[in-house]
CSV table of C-alpha atoms and ligand atoms in Angstrom, one decimal:
chain,number,residue,atom,x,y,z
A,2,MET,CA,-1.9,39.5,-24.8
A,3,LYS,CA,0.9,36.3,-24.9
A,4,ASN,CA,0.5,33.1,-25.9
A,5,VAL,CA,1.0,30.6,-23.0
A,6,TYR,CA,1.8,26.5,-24.1
A,7,LEU,CA,1.9,23.7,-21.4
A,8,GLU,CA,2.7,19.8,-22.0
A,9,THR,CA,1.1,17.9,-19.3
A,10,LEU,CA,3.0,14.4,-18.9
A,11,GLY,CA,2.1,12.5,-15.3
A,12,CYS,CA,-0.9,11.8,-13.7
A,13,GLN,CA,-4.5,13.4,-13.2
A,14,MET,CA,-2.5,15.7,-10.8
A,15,ASN,CA,-0.3,17.1,-13.2
A,16,LYS,CA,-3.7,17.4,-14.8
A,17,SER,CA,-5.7,19.4,-12.8
A,18,ASP,CA,-2.5,21.5,-11.6
A,19,THR,CA,-2.1,22.3,-15.7
A,20,GLU,CA,-6.3,24.2,-15.5
A,21,ARG,CA,-5.1,26.3,-12.5
A,22,ILE,CA,-1.4,27.9,-14.0
A,23,ILE,CA,-3.2,28.5,-16.9
A,24,GLY,CA,-5.7,30.0,-14.8
A,25,ILE,CA,-3.6,32.2,-12.6
A,26,LEU,CA,-1.6,33.2,-16.0
A,27,SER,CA,-4.8,34.0,-17.2
A,28,HIS,CA,-5.2,36.9,-14.5
A,29,PHE,CA,-1.9,38.1,-15.9
A,30,ASP,CA,-2.4,38.6,-20.1
A,31,TYR,CA,-1.2,35.4,-20.7
A,32,GLN,CA,-4.1,33.2,-23.4
A,33,LYS,CA,-3.4,29.3,-23.0
A,34,SER,CA,-2.4,28.6,-27.2
A,35,GLU,CA,-0.5,25.7,-29.3
A,36,GLU,CA,2.9,24.7,-29.1
A,37,GLN,CA,3.9,26.9,-32.7
A,38,ASN,CA,2.5,29.9,-31.1
A,39,ALA,CA,3.2,30.1,-27.4
A,40,ASP,CA,5.5,33.3,-26.3
A,41,LEU,CA,6.1,31.2,-22.8
A,42,VAL,CA,6.0,27.2,-23.4
A,43,ILE,CA,6.1,25.0,-19.8
A,44,VAL,CA,6.5,21.3,-19.7
A,45,ASN,CA,4.3,19.9,-16.4
A,46,THR,CA,6.7,17.1,-15.3
A,47,CYS,CA,6.6,13.8,-13.9
A,48,SER,CA,9.1,11.8,-11.8
A,49,ILE,CA,6.8,8.4,-11.0
A,50,ARG,CA,9.8,6.1,-13.8
A,51,LYS,CA,13.1,7.4,-15.5
A,52,LEU,CA,11.7,7.2,-18.0
A,53,SER,CA,8.8,9.2,-17.8
A,54,GLU,CA,11.8,12.2,-16.4
A,55,ASP,CA,13.7,11.7,-19.8
A,56,LYS,CA,10.3,12.2,-21.2
A,57,ALA,CA,10.4,15.8,-20.3
A,58,TYR,CA,14.0,16.2,-21.0
A,59,SER,CA,13.8,15.5,-24.8
A,60,LYS,CA,11.3,17.6,-24.4
A,61,LEU,CA,13.1,21.0,-23.0
A,62,GLY,CA,15.6,19.4,-26.0
A,63,VAL,CA,13.3,20.6,-28.6
A,64,TRP,CA,12.9,23.8,-27.0
A,65,GLY,CA,16.1,24.5,-26.7
A,66,LYS,CA,16.5,23.8,-30.5
A,67,ILE,CA,13.5,26.1,-31.1
A,68,LYS,CA,15.1,28.5,-28.5
A,69,GLU,CA,18.3,29.1,-31.2
A,70,GLN,CA,16.1,30.6,-33.6
A,71,ASN,CA,13.1,33.0,-31.9
A,72,PRO,CA,15.3,33.6,-28.3
A,73,ASN,CA,12.8,35.6,-27.6
A,74,LEU,CA,10.6,32.3,-26.4
A,75,LYS,CA,10.8,31.4,-23.0
A,76,ILE,CA,10.9,28.2,-21.3
A,77,GLY,CA,9.6,26.6,-18.1
A,78,ILE,CA,9.6,23.0,-16.5
A,79,CYS,CA,7.5,22.9,-13.2
A,80,GLY,CA,6.0,19.4,-11.3
A,81,CYS,CA,7.8,16.4,-10.0
A,82,VAL,CA,11.1,16.1,-11.7
A,83,ALA,CA,11.1,20.5,-10.8
A,84,GLN,CA,10.1,19.1,-7.8
A,85,GLN,CA,13.1,17.0,-7.4
A,86,GLU,CA,15.5,18.9,-9.6
A,87,LYS,CA,16.0,22.1,-8.3
A,88,GLU,CA,18.1,24.7,-9.5
A,89,ASN,CA,20.8,21.6,-11.1
A,90,LEU,CA,17.7,22.2,-14.1
A,91,LEU,CA,18.9,25.9,-14.4
A,92,LYS,CA,22.5,24.7,-14.7
A,93,LYS,CA,22.2,21.3,-17.2
A,94,PHE,CA,19.4,23.3,-19.5
A,95,PRO,CA,21.1,26.9,-19.8
A,96,TYR,CA,17.9,27.6,-22.4
A,97,ILE,CA,15.7,27.5,-18.9
A,98,ASP,CA,14.6,30.6,-17.8
A,99,LEU,CA,12.0,29.5,-14.9
A,100,VAL,CA,12.1,25.9,-12.8
A,101,PHE,CA,9.0,26.0,-10.7
A,102,GLY,CA,8.5,23.5,-7.9
A,103,THR,CA,5.2,21.8,-6.9
A,104,HIS,CA,4.3,24.4,-4.1
A,105,ASN,CA,5.1,26.9,-5.6
A,106,ILE,CA,2.4,27.6,-8.5
A,107,TYR,CA,0.1,30.4,-6.2
A,108,GLU,CA,3.6,32.5,-6.3
A,109,LEU,CA,3.7,32.6,-10.8
A,110,PRO,CA,2.1,35.5,-10.7
A,111,GLU,CA,5.7,37.0,-9.4
A,112,LEU,CA,8.1,33.9,-10.7
A,113,ILE,CA,6.5,35.4,-14.2
A,114,GLN,CA,7.1,39.0,-13.7
A,115,SER,CA,10.7,37.8,-12.7
A,116,ILE,CA,12.3,36.6,-15.7
A,117,GLU,CA,9.9,39.7,-17.5
A,118,THR,CA,12.3,41.9,-16.3
A,119,LYS,CA,16.6,41.9,-17.1
A,120,ASN,CA,19.1,42.2,-14.9
A,121,PRO,CA,20.8,45.6,-14.1
A,122,ASP,CA,23.9,44.8,-16.5
A,123,GLY,CA,21.3,43.6,-19.2
A,124,THR,CA,21.2,39.7,-18.9
A,125,LYS,CA,18.8,37.6,-19.3
A,126,ASN,CA,16.9,36.8,-15.2
A,127,ARG,CA,16.5,33.0,-14.6
A,128,VAL,CA,14.5,31.9,-11.4
A,129,CYS,CA,14.0,28.7,-10.0
A,130,ALA,CA,11.4,28.5,-6.9
A,131,ILE,CA,10.7,25.9,-4.8
A,132,ARG,CA,9.7,25.7,-1.9
A,133,GLU,CA,9.9,22.6,0.5
A,134,ASP,CA,6.0,23.5,2.5
A,135,ALA,CA,2.5,23.9,1.0
A,136,VAL,CA,1.4,27.9,1.0
A,137,PRO,CA,-2.5,28.2,1.1
A,138,GLU,CA,-4.4,28.1,-2.1
A,139,LYS,CA,-5.4,31.6,-3.7
A,140,ASP,CA,-8.6,32.1,-5.1
A,141,PHE,CA,-7.6,32.3,-9.1
A,142,ASN,CA,-10.0,30.9,-12.7
A,143,ILE,CA,-9.1,27.3,-13.8
A,144,VAL,CA,-9.2,27.1,-17.6
A,145,ARG,CA,-10.3,23.5,-17.8
A,146,SER,CA,-9.1,20.7,-20.9
A,147,SER,CA,-12.6,20.5,-23.1
A,148,GLY,CA,-14.6,17.8,-22.7
A,149,ILE,CA,-16.9,15.9,-19.7
A,150,ASN,CA,-14.5,15.4,-17.5
A,151,ALA,CA,-13.6,18.0,-14.5
A,152,TRP,CA,-10.8,17.4,-12.3
A,153,LEU,CA,-11.3,17.9,-9.0
A,154,PRO,CA,-8.4,17.7,-6.1
A,155,ILE,CA,-9.5,16.9,-2.5
A,156,MET,CA,-5.8,16.3,-1.3
A,157,GLU,CA,-2.7,15.9,-2.0
A,158,GLY,CA,0.6,14.1,-1.3
A,159,CYS,CA,1.2,11.3,0.5
A,160,ASN,CA,2.5,10.5,3.9
A,161,ASN,CA,2.5,6.1,3.0
A,162,PHE,CA,6.4,5.9,1.6
A,163,CYS,CA,5.7,2.8,-0.1
A,164,THR,CA,9.8,2.6,-0.4
A,165,TYR,CA,9.8,2.5,-4.6
A,166,CYS,CA,7.9,5.9,-4.7
A,167,ILE,CA,9.2,9.4,-5.2
A,168,VAL,CA,5.7,11.2,-5.0
A,169,PRO,CA,5.6,12.1,-1.0
A,170,TYR,CA,9.4,13.7,-1.7
A,171,THR,CA,7.4,15.6,-4.9
A,172,ARG,CA,4.0,16.6,-3.5
A,173,GLY,CA,5.1,16.6,0.7
A,174,ARG,CA,2.8,15.6,3.1
A,175,GLU,CA,-0.5,15.2,3.2
A,176,ARG,CA,-2.7,17.6,3.3
A,177,SER,CA,-7.0,17.6,3.0
A,178,ARG,CA,-8.8,20.6,1.0
A,179,GLU,CA,-11.8,22.2,3.1
A,180,ILE,CA,-15.0,20.6,2.4
A,181,GLU,CA,-16.7,23.2,1.7
A,182,THR,CA,-14.1,24.6,-0.4
A,183,ILE,CA,-14.9,21.8,-2.6
A,184,LEU,CA,-18.1,22.0,-2.5
A,185,LYS,CA,-17.9,25.6,-4.2
A,186,GLU,CA,-15.3,23.7,-6.3
A,187,ALA,CA,-17.5,21.4,-7.3
A,188,LYS,CA,-21.1,23.8,-7.5
A,189,GLN,CA,-18.7,25.6,-10.6
A,190,ILE,CA,-17.8,22.9,-12.4
A,191,ILE,CA,-21.5,21.2,-12.7
A,192,LYS,CA,-22.4,25.1,-13.3
A,193,GLU,CA,-20.1,24.7,-15.7
A,194,GLY,CA,-21.6,22.5,-17.8
A,195,TYR,CA,-19.7,19.3,-16.5
A,196,LYS,CA,-21.3,15.8,-16.8
A,197,GLU,CA,-18.8,14.2,-14.9
A,198,ILE,CA,-16.8,14.5,-11.5
A,199,THR,CA,-13.4,13.0,-10.5
A,200,LEU,CA,-11.8,13.2,-6.9
A,201,LEU,CA,-8.2,13.2,-6.9
A,202,GLY,CA,-5.6,12.3,-4.6
A,203,GLN,CA,-2.8,9.8,-4.3
A,204,ASN,CA,-5.7,8.1,-1.3
A,205,VAL,CA,-8.8,9.4,-1.0
A,206,ASP,CA,-9.1,7.5,1.9
A,207,SER,CA,-7.3,9.6,4.7
A,208,TYR,CA,-8.8,12.7,3.4
A,209,GLY,CA,-9.8,14.6,6.6
A,210,LYS,CA,-6.8,13.3,8.4
A,211,ASN,CA,-5.9,17.0,9.2
A,212,LEU,CA,-8.2,18.9,9.1
A,213,PRO,CA,-10.1,20.0,11.9
A,214,ASP,CA,-14.3,19.2,12.1
A,215,SER,CA,-16.0,21.4,10.5
A,216,PRO,CA,-18.7,23.9,12.6
A,217,ILE,CA,-21.6,23.0,8.6
A,218,TYR,CA,-20.0,19.1,8.3
A,219,GLY,CA,-18.7,18.1,11.0
A,220,LYS,CA,-15.9,15.2,11.1
A,221,GLN,CA,-14.6,15.7,7.6
A,222,ASP,CA,-13.4,12.2,6.1
A,223,PHE,CA,-13.9,11.0,2.7
A,224,ALA,CA,-17.9,8.8,2.9
A,225,LYS,CA,-18.6,12.3,4.4
A,226,LEU,CA,-17.4,14.5,1.7
A,227,LEU,CA,-18.6,11.9,-1.1
A,228,SER,CA,-22.7,11.4,0.9
A,229,GLU,CA,-22.5,16.0,-0.2
A,230,ILE,CA,-20.8,16.1,-3.2
A,231,ASP,CA,-24.1,13.6,-4.4
A,232,LYS,CA,-26.5,15.3,-2.6
A,233,LEU,CA,-25.7,18.7,-4.9
A,234,GLU,CA,-28.4,19.0,-7.7
A,235,GLY,CA,-27.7,18.2,-11.2
A,236,ASN,CA,-27.6,15.1,-14.2
A,237,PHE,CA,-23.5,14.0,-13.1
A,238,ARG,CA,-21.4,11.9,-12.2
A,239,ILE,CA,-19.1,11.3,-9.4
A,240,ARG,CA,-15.3,9.1,-9.9
A,241,PHE,CA,-12.8,9.2,-7.5
A,242,THR,CA,-9.3,8.1,-7.2
A,243,THR,CA,-6.5,6.4,-5.9
A,244,SER,CA,-7.8,3.9,-3.0
A,245,TYR,CA,-5.6,2.6,-0.7
A,246,PRO,CA,-6.3,-1.3,0.0
A,247,THR,CA,-6.8,-0.9,4.1
A,248,ASP,CA,-8.2,2.3,4.6
A,249,ILE,CA,-11.0,1.9,2.2
A,250,THR,CA,-14.4,2.1,5.1
A,251,ASP,CA,-17.5,0.2,4.9
A,252,ASP,CA,-19.0,4.3,5.2
A,253,VAL,CA,-17.3,4.7,1.8
A,254,ILE,CA,-18.3,1.9,0.5
A,255,ASN,CA,-21.9,2.5,1.8
A,256,VAL,CA,-22.6,5.4,0.4
A,257,VAL,CA,-21.0,4.6,-3.2
A,258,LYS,CA,-23.5,1.2,-2.9
A,259,ASN,CA,-26.6,4.0,-2.4
A,260,SER,CA,-25.8,6.5,-4.6
A,261,SER,CA,-27.3,7.5,-8.0
A,262,LYS,CA,-24.0,9.9,-9.0
A,263,ILE,CA,-21.0,7.9,-7.8
A,264,CYS,CA,-20.4,5.1,-10.3
A,265,GLU,CA,-19.2,1.9,-9.2
A,266,CYS,CA,-16.0,1.7,-9.5
A,267,PHE,CA,-12.4,1.5,-7.2
A,268,HIS,CA,-8.9,2.7,-9.0
A,269,ILE,CA,-7.0,-0.2,-5.8
A,270,PRO,CA,-3.0,-0.4,-6.0
A,271,MET,CA,-2.0,-3.7,-5.4
A,272,GLN,CA,2.0,-3.8,-6.8
A,273,SER,CA,2.3,-7.1,-5.3
A,274,GLY,CA,0.7,-11.1,-5.3
A,275,ASN,CA,3.7,-11.6,-2.9
A,276,ASP,CA,3.4,-10.8,0.9
A,277,ARG,CA,7.5,-10.3,1.8
A,278,ILE,CA,7.5,-8.2,-1.6
A,279,LEU,CA,4.6,-5.9,-0.1
A,280,LYS,CA,5.9,-5.5,3.4
A,281,ALA,CA,9.3,-4.5,1.0
A,282,MET,CA,7.8,-1.8,-0.4
A,283,ASN,CA,6.2,-0.3,3.0
A,284,ARG,CA,2.5,-1.4,1.9
A,285,ARG,CA,0.7,-2.2,5.2
A,286,TYR,CA,-2.0,-5.3,3.9
A,287,THR,CA,-1.2,-8.9,3.0
A,288,ARG,CA,-2.5,-10.9,0.1
A,289,ALA,CA,-5.4,-12.0,2.1
A,290,GLN,CA,-6.3,-8.4,3.7
A,291,TYR,CA,-6.1,-7.3,0.3
A,292,SER,CA,-8.7,-9.8,-1.4
A,293,GLU,CA,-11.1,-9.4,1.5
A,294,ILE,CA,-11.3,-5.9,0.6
A,295,VAL,CA,-11.9,-6.8,-3.0
A,296,ASN,CA,-14.8,-9.9,-1.6
A,297,LYS,CA,-16.3,-7.0,0.4
A,298,ILE,CA,-16.9,-4.6,-2.0
A,299,ARG,CA,-18.0,-6.9,-4.9
A,300,THR,CA,-20.6,-8.6,-2.1
A,301,GLN,CA,-21.7,-4.9,-2.0
A,302,ILE,CA,-21.9,-3.4,-5.1
A,303,SER,CA,-23.1,-5.5,-8.0
A,304,ASP,CA,-21.1,-5.2,-11.3
A,305,VAL,CA,-18.6,-2.5,-9.4
A,306,THR,CA,-15.2,-2.2,-11.4
A,307,ILE,CA,-12.1,-3.2,-9.4
A,308,THR,CA,-8.2,-1.9,-11.1
A,309,SER,CA,-5.1,-1.8,-10.1
A,310,ASP,CA,-1.9,-1.0,-10.5
A,311,PHE,CA,1.8,-3.7,-10.1
A,312,ILE,CA,5.3,-3.3,-10.8
A,313,ALA,CA,7.7,-6.2,-12.0
A,314,GLY,CA,10.6,-7.1,-10.7
A,315,PHE,CA,10.9,-4.5,-7.3
A,316,PRO,CA,14.6,-5.5,-6.3
A,317,SER,CA,15.2,-8.9,-5.0
A,318,GLU,CA,11.3,-10.3,-6.6
A,319,THR,CA,12.4,-14.2,-7.1
A,320,GLU,CA,10.7,-15.2,-10.4
A,321,GLU,CA,8.6,-17.0,-7.7
A,322,GLU,CA,7.2,-14.5,-5.9
A,323,PHE,CA,6.5,-12.9,-9.5
A,324,LEU,CA,4.6,-15.4,-9.9
A,325,ASP,CA,1.7,-14.8,-6.9
A,326,THR,CA,1.5,-11.4,-8.8
A,327,ILE,CA,0.2,-13.0,-12.2
A,328,SER,CA,-1.9,-15.8,-10.0
A,329,ALA,CA,-3.1,-12.7,-7.5
A,330,ILE,CA,-4.8,-11.0,-10.8
A,331,LYS,CA,-6.4,-14.0,-12.1
A,332,GLU,CA,-8.3,-14.8,-8.3
A,333,LEU,CA,-9.3,-11.8,-7.5
A,334,GLY,CA,-10.8,-10.7,-11.6
A,335,LEU,CA,-9.3,-7.7,-11.3
A,336,ASP,CA,-10.9,-5.7,-14.0
A,337,TYR,CA,-8.1,-4.2,-15.4
A,338,SER,CA,-3.9,-2.7,-14.2
A,339,ASN,CA,-1.8,-0.7,-14.7
A,340,THR,CA,1.3,-2.2,-15.3
A,341,ALA,CA,5.3,-1.5,-14.6
A,342,ALA,CA,8.4,-2.0,-14.7
A,343,TYR,CA,10.6,-1.2,-11.9
A,344,SER,CA,12.3,2.0,-11.9
A,345,PRO,CA,14.8,3.1,-9.5
A,346,ARG,CA,14.2,6.2,-8.2
A,347,PRO,CA,15.9,9.1,-6.2
A,348,LYS,CA,16.0,9.1,-2.6
A,349,THR,CA,13.7,6.4,-2.2
A,350,PRO,CA,14.8,3.6,0.1
A,351,ALA,CA,14.1,1.0,-2.6
A,352,GLY,CA,16.6,2.6,-5.0
A,353,LYS,CA,19.3,2.2,-2.6
A,354,MET,CA,18.9,-1.3,-2.3
A,355,THR,CA,21.5,-1.2,-5.5
A,356,ASP,CA,23.0,-5.7,-5.0
A,357,GLU,CA,19.9,-6.1,-5.5
A,358,PHE,CA,18.0,-4.4,-8.1
A,359,ILE,CA,16.5,-7.4,-10.1
A,360,SER,CA,18.1,-7.2,-14.3
A,361,LYS,CA,16.8,-6.0,-17.6
A,362,GLU,CA,15.6,-8.6,-19.3
A,363,ASP,CA,14.2,-10.3,-16.0
A,364,LYS,CA,12.1,-7.3,-15.6
A,365,LYS,CA,11.1,-7.2,-19.8
A,366,HIS,CA,10.4,-10.7,-19.0
A,367,ARG,CA,7.9,-9.9,-16.2
A,368,LEU,CA,6.5,-7.6,-17.4
A,369,ALA,CA,5.6,-8.9,-20.9
A,370,MET,CA,4.2,-11.8,-18.8
A,371,LEU,CA,2.2,-8.9,-16.8
A,372,ASN,CA,0.7,-7.1,-20.3
A,373,GLU,CA,-1.0,-10.8,-20.9
A,374,THR,CA,-2.4,-12.1,-17.5
A,375,VAL,CA,-4.0,-8.5,-18.2
A,376,LYS,CA,-5.1,-8.1,-20.9
A,377,GLU,CA,-6.8,-11.6,-20.7
A,378,ALA,CA,-8.0,-10.6,-17.6
A,379,SER,CA,-9.2,-7.3,-19.3
A,380,LYS,CA,-11.0,-9.2,-22.0
A,381,LYS,CA,-13.6,-10.8,-19.0
A,382,SER,CA,-14.4,-9.0,-17.5
A,383,ASN,CA,-15.4,-7.1,-20.3
A,384,GLU,CA,-17.0,-10.3,-21.4
A,385,THR,CA,-19.3,-10.7,-19.0
A,386,ALA,CA,-20.8,-7.6,-19.7
A,387,ILE,CA,-22.9,-9.1,-23.4
A,388,GLY,CA,-26.6,-9.2,-23.0
A,389,LYS,CA,-26.7,-6.8,-20.1
A,390,THR,CA,-27.6,-2.8,-21.2
A,391,TYR,CA,-24.8,-0.6,-19.3
A,392,GLU,CA,-26.0,3.9,-19.2
A,393,VAL,CA,-23.2,5.4,-21.0
A,394,LEU,CA,-22.2,8.4,-20.8
A,395,VAL,CA,-21.1,9.3,-24.3
A,396,GLU,CA,-17.3,11.5,-24.7
A,397,LYS,CA,-16.7,11.8,-28.3
A,398,ILE,CA,-18.2,10.9,-31.5
A,399,LYS,CA,-16.6,9.5,-34.7
A,400,GLU,CA,-16.7,9.0,-38.0
A,401,GLU,CA,-16.4,5.7,-39.2
A,402,ASP,CA,-15.8,4.4,-43.4
A,403,ALA,CA,-17.3,1.0,-43.6
A,404,LYS,CA,-16.5,-0.1,-46.7
A,405,ASN,CA,-17.8,3.0,-48.1
A,406,SER,CA,-20.4,3.9,-46.0
A,407,LEU,CA,-19.1,6.3,-43.3
A,408,LYS,CA,-20.6,5.2,-40.1
A,409,ARG,CA,-21.5,7.9,-36.7
A,410,ILE,CA,-19.4,6.2,-33.8
A,411,ALA,CA,-20.0,7.3,-30.5
A,412,GLU,CA,-17.6,6.4,-27.7
A,413,GLY,CA,-18.0,6.9,-23.8
A,414,ARG,CA,-18.2,4.9,-20.6
A,415,SER,CA,-20.2,3.0,-18.1
A,416,ARG,CA,-21.0,4.0,-14.5
A,417,ASN,CA,-18.5,0.5,-14.0
A,418,ASN,CA,-15.9,3.2,-16.2
A,419,LYS,CA,-15.9,0.3,-19.2
A,420,VAL,CA,-15.3,1.3,-23.3
A,421,VAL,CA,-18.5,1.7,-24.9
A,422,HIS,CA,-18.7,2.2,-28.7
A,423,PHE,CA,-22.2,1.7,-30.5
A,424,GLN,CA,-23.5,3.5,-34.0
A,425,SER,CA,-25.9,5.8,-33.4
A,426,ASN,CA,-26.7,8.9,-35.3
A,427,THR,CA,-28.2,11.2,-33.1
A,428,ALA,CA,-26.2,10.9,-30.1
A,429,ARG,CA,-24.1,14.1,-29.1
A,430,ILE,CA,-21.1,14.2,-26.7
A,431,GLY,CA,-22.5,15.1,-22.5
A,432,ASP,CA,-25.9,12.9,-23.2
A,433,PHE,CA,-26.4,10.3,-20.9
A,434,THR,CA,-27.9,7.0,-23.4
A,435,ASP,CA,-29.1,3.6,-22.4
A,436,VAL,CA,-26.6,0.7,-24.1
A,437,LYS,CA,-26.7,-2.6,-24.8
A,438,ILE,CA,-23.8,-5.0,-25.3
A,439,ASN,CA,-23.6,-6.9,-27.7
A,440,GLU,CA,-19.6,-7.8,-28.5
A,441,ALA,CA,-16.7,-7.6,-25.7
A,442,LEU,CA,-12.7,-6.8,-27.0
A,443,VAL,CA,-10.2,-7.2,-25.0
A,444,TRP,CA,-10.7,-3.0,-24.0
A,445,CYS,CA,-14.0,-2.2,-25.5
A,446,LEU,CA,-17.5,-3.1,-25.8
A,447,LYS,CA,-19.1,-2.7,-28.2
A,448,GLY,CA,-23.4,-2.5,-28.7
A,449,GLU,CA,-26.5,-1.0,-29.4
A,450,GLU,CA,-28.2,2.1,-28.4
A,451,ILE,CA,-31.8,1.4,-26.4
A,452,LYS,CA,-34.2,4.5,-26.9
B,504,SAH,N1,-0.9,7.2,-4.7
B,504,SAH,C1,-0.9,5.9,-5.6
B,504,SAH,C2,0.0,5.3,-7.3
B,504,SAH,C3,0.7,6.9,-7.2
B,504,SAH,S1,1.6,6.2,-8.0
B,504,SAH,C4,-1.2,4.3,-4.9
B,504,SAH,O1,-1.3,4.7,-3.5
B,504,SAH,O2,-1.6,2.9,-5.5
B,504,SAH,C5,1.2,5.2,-9.8
B,504,SAH,C6,1.5,3.9,-9.9
B,504,SAH,O3,3.1,4.4,-10.4
B,504,SAH,C7,1.9,3.5,-8.6
B,504,SAH,O4,0.3,2.3,-8.2
B,504,SAH,C8,3.0,2.0,-8.6
B,504,SAH,O5,2.9,1.0,-9.3
B,504,SAH,C9,3.6,2.6,-9.9
B,504,SAH,N2,4.7,2.8,-9.8
B,504,SAH,C10,5.3,3.9,-8.5
B,504,SAH,N3,6.6,3.8,-8.1
B,504,SAH,C11,7.4,3.2,-9.2
B,504,SAH,C12,8.5,2.3,-9.5
B,504,SAH,N4,10.1,3.4,-9.1
B,504,SAH,N5,8.6,1.9,-10.8
B,504,SAH,C13,7.6,1.1,-11.2
B,504,SAH,N6,7.2,1.8,-10.8
B,504,SAH,C14,6.4,2.7,-9.9
B,505,SF4,FE1,3.5,6.8,-3.9
B,505,SF4,FE2,3.1,5.1,-1.7
B,505,SF4,FE3,2.4,7.6,-1.8
B,505,SF4,FE4,1.1,5.8,-4.3
B,505,SF4,S1,0.3,5.8,-1.5
B,505,SF4,S2,1.9,7.9,-3.6
B,505,SF4,S3,2.5,4.4,-4.3
B,505,SF4,S4,4.3,6.4,-1.5
B,506,F3S,FE1,3.7,11.7,-11.4
B,506,F3S,FE2,4.0,13.1,-9.6
B,506,F3S,FE3,1.4,12.6,-10.3
B,506,F3S,S1,5.7,11.9,-9.9
B,506,F3S,S2,2.5,10.1,-11.2
B,506,F3S,S3,3.5,13.6,-12.0
B,506,F3S,S4,2.5,13.2,-8.6
């Protein structure tokens, strides 16, 4: 057996790909290992911002140094930076053995074999495999990370072409997996004992658009998929991400509302609170339309959590337009938001608006203000939980030294995705237990277990 270590950067889609990559390699004499014992190291990269891309290069730099001492170490790079930079990576980093793109995962067995074979002249074979189109998936093992949650990709790629975003270039056009394939994987996940399934897609509401009707399930859309997974036997939760504001249908809201397994939680990136900027971003909604969908979900589903993403300092954004983002977070009562300063990406239309770039200082100042607003919003949202009783799924147990008497603290999440801490001598990872909330902090809640 040989050892492989994967370092995963970026979104849940990358985490899920890593589990598939290790699964495929497990058919070919590789086992998952720690970084220091590995014969093959691979960095699965993210390109959403320049900063994410740089993280990949610094990891490669570290491994390059290790390889000077251990020339047998094989180094690979995959994911969104690989798809974007292609052969350039072999030129830029002479110690890399393998580059493969986001559509090449199922070719790994042949690729690994090829880097393990020397050229006729004795030199090492270095390989770059990038496809522009996806190939049909194959049935391999999936080596899932431990814990209570399992990632389940329902679709890949994106057709939205928001002007700042690199994902449509690194992940290709949108394509959905068949309901039957997803249900088979979901059943396996439940059998393996996972307590939560998170359905993944760049835009889950577009699920099924490229699929023909199924002989068993008829029209394949997201509401249908959710209700079919909801029907599966077992004690588990269902989550999903990401939703596109104006694509969320009444059917989806109804399925979430009436299901006992699907959690009351929507991640709906708004990106900006200003209509001119939304248009420049090629987001297909206005502030008023976004607000309408948020209000609709809140009236239909009680105690629902709505989270978002925002970008500060999109090219040409004025200070006044930025303040519309701040007011939107407050006005809409968004529970939590991810934030980022705009980062120009290759190939994207916004990346070419160089004359209208916002200065580094202004972006920094806007981002700080955005983060402060998100913090206040999160505290406010958490305060509404005080006095309520939440069903918590336990994810971690920690021993805490509270002035020399050891306390056993359980950490988990409520259905509406709030992090909850409570003291318990009996709770185990994977348990569902009721907790009465009595304290709200900025990023988490504290409570007492009710037995
Ligand atoms: N599919 C999801 C998000 C994918 S990327 C959606 O439709 O919203 C995750 C987040 O990264 C985005 O929501 C956006 O807020 C942020 N992001 C994407 N490109 C960016 C860029 N060039 N600079 C800064 N943030 C960016
Ligand atoms: Fe990027 Fe927009 Fe697609 Fe999200 S919807 S992945 S932000 S292009
Ligand atoms: Fe990053 Fe690629 Fe995901 S760019 S956010 S890893 S789809």
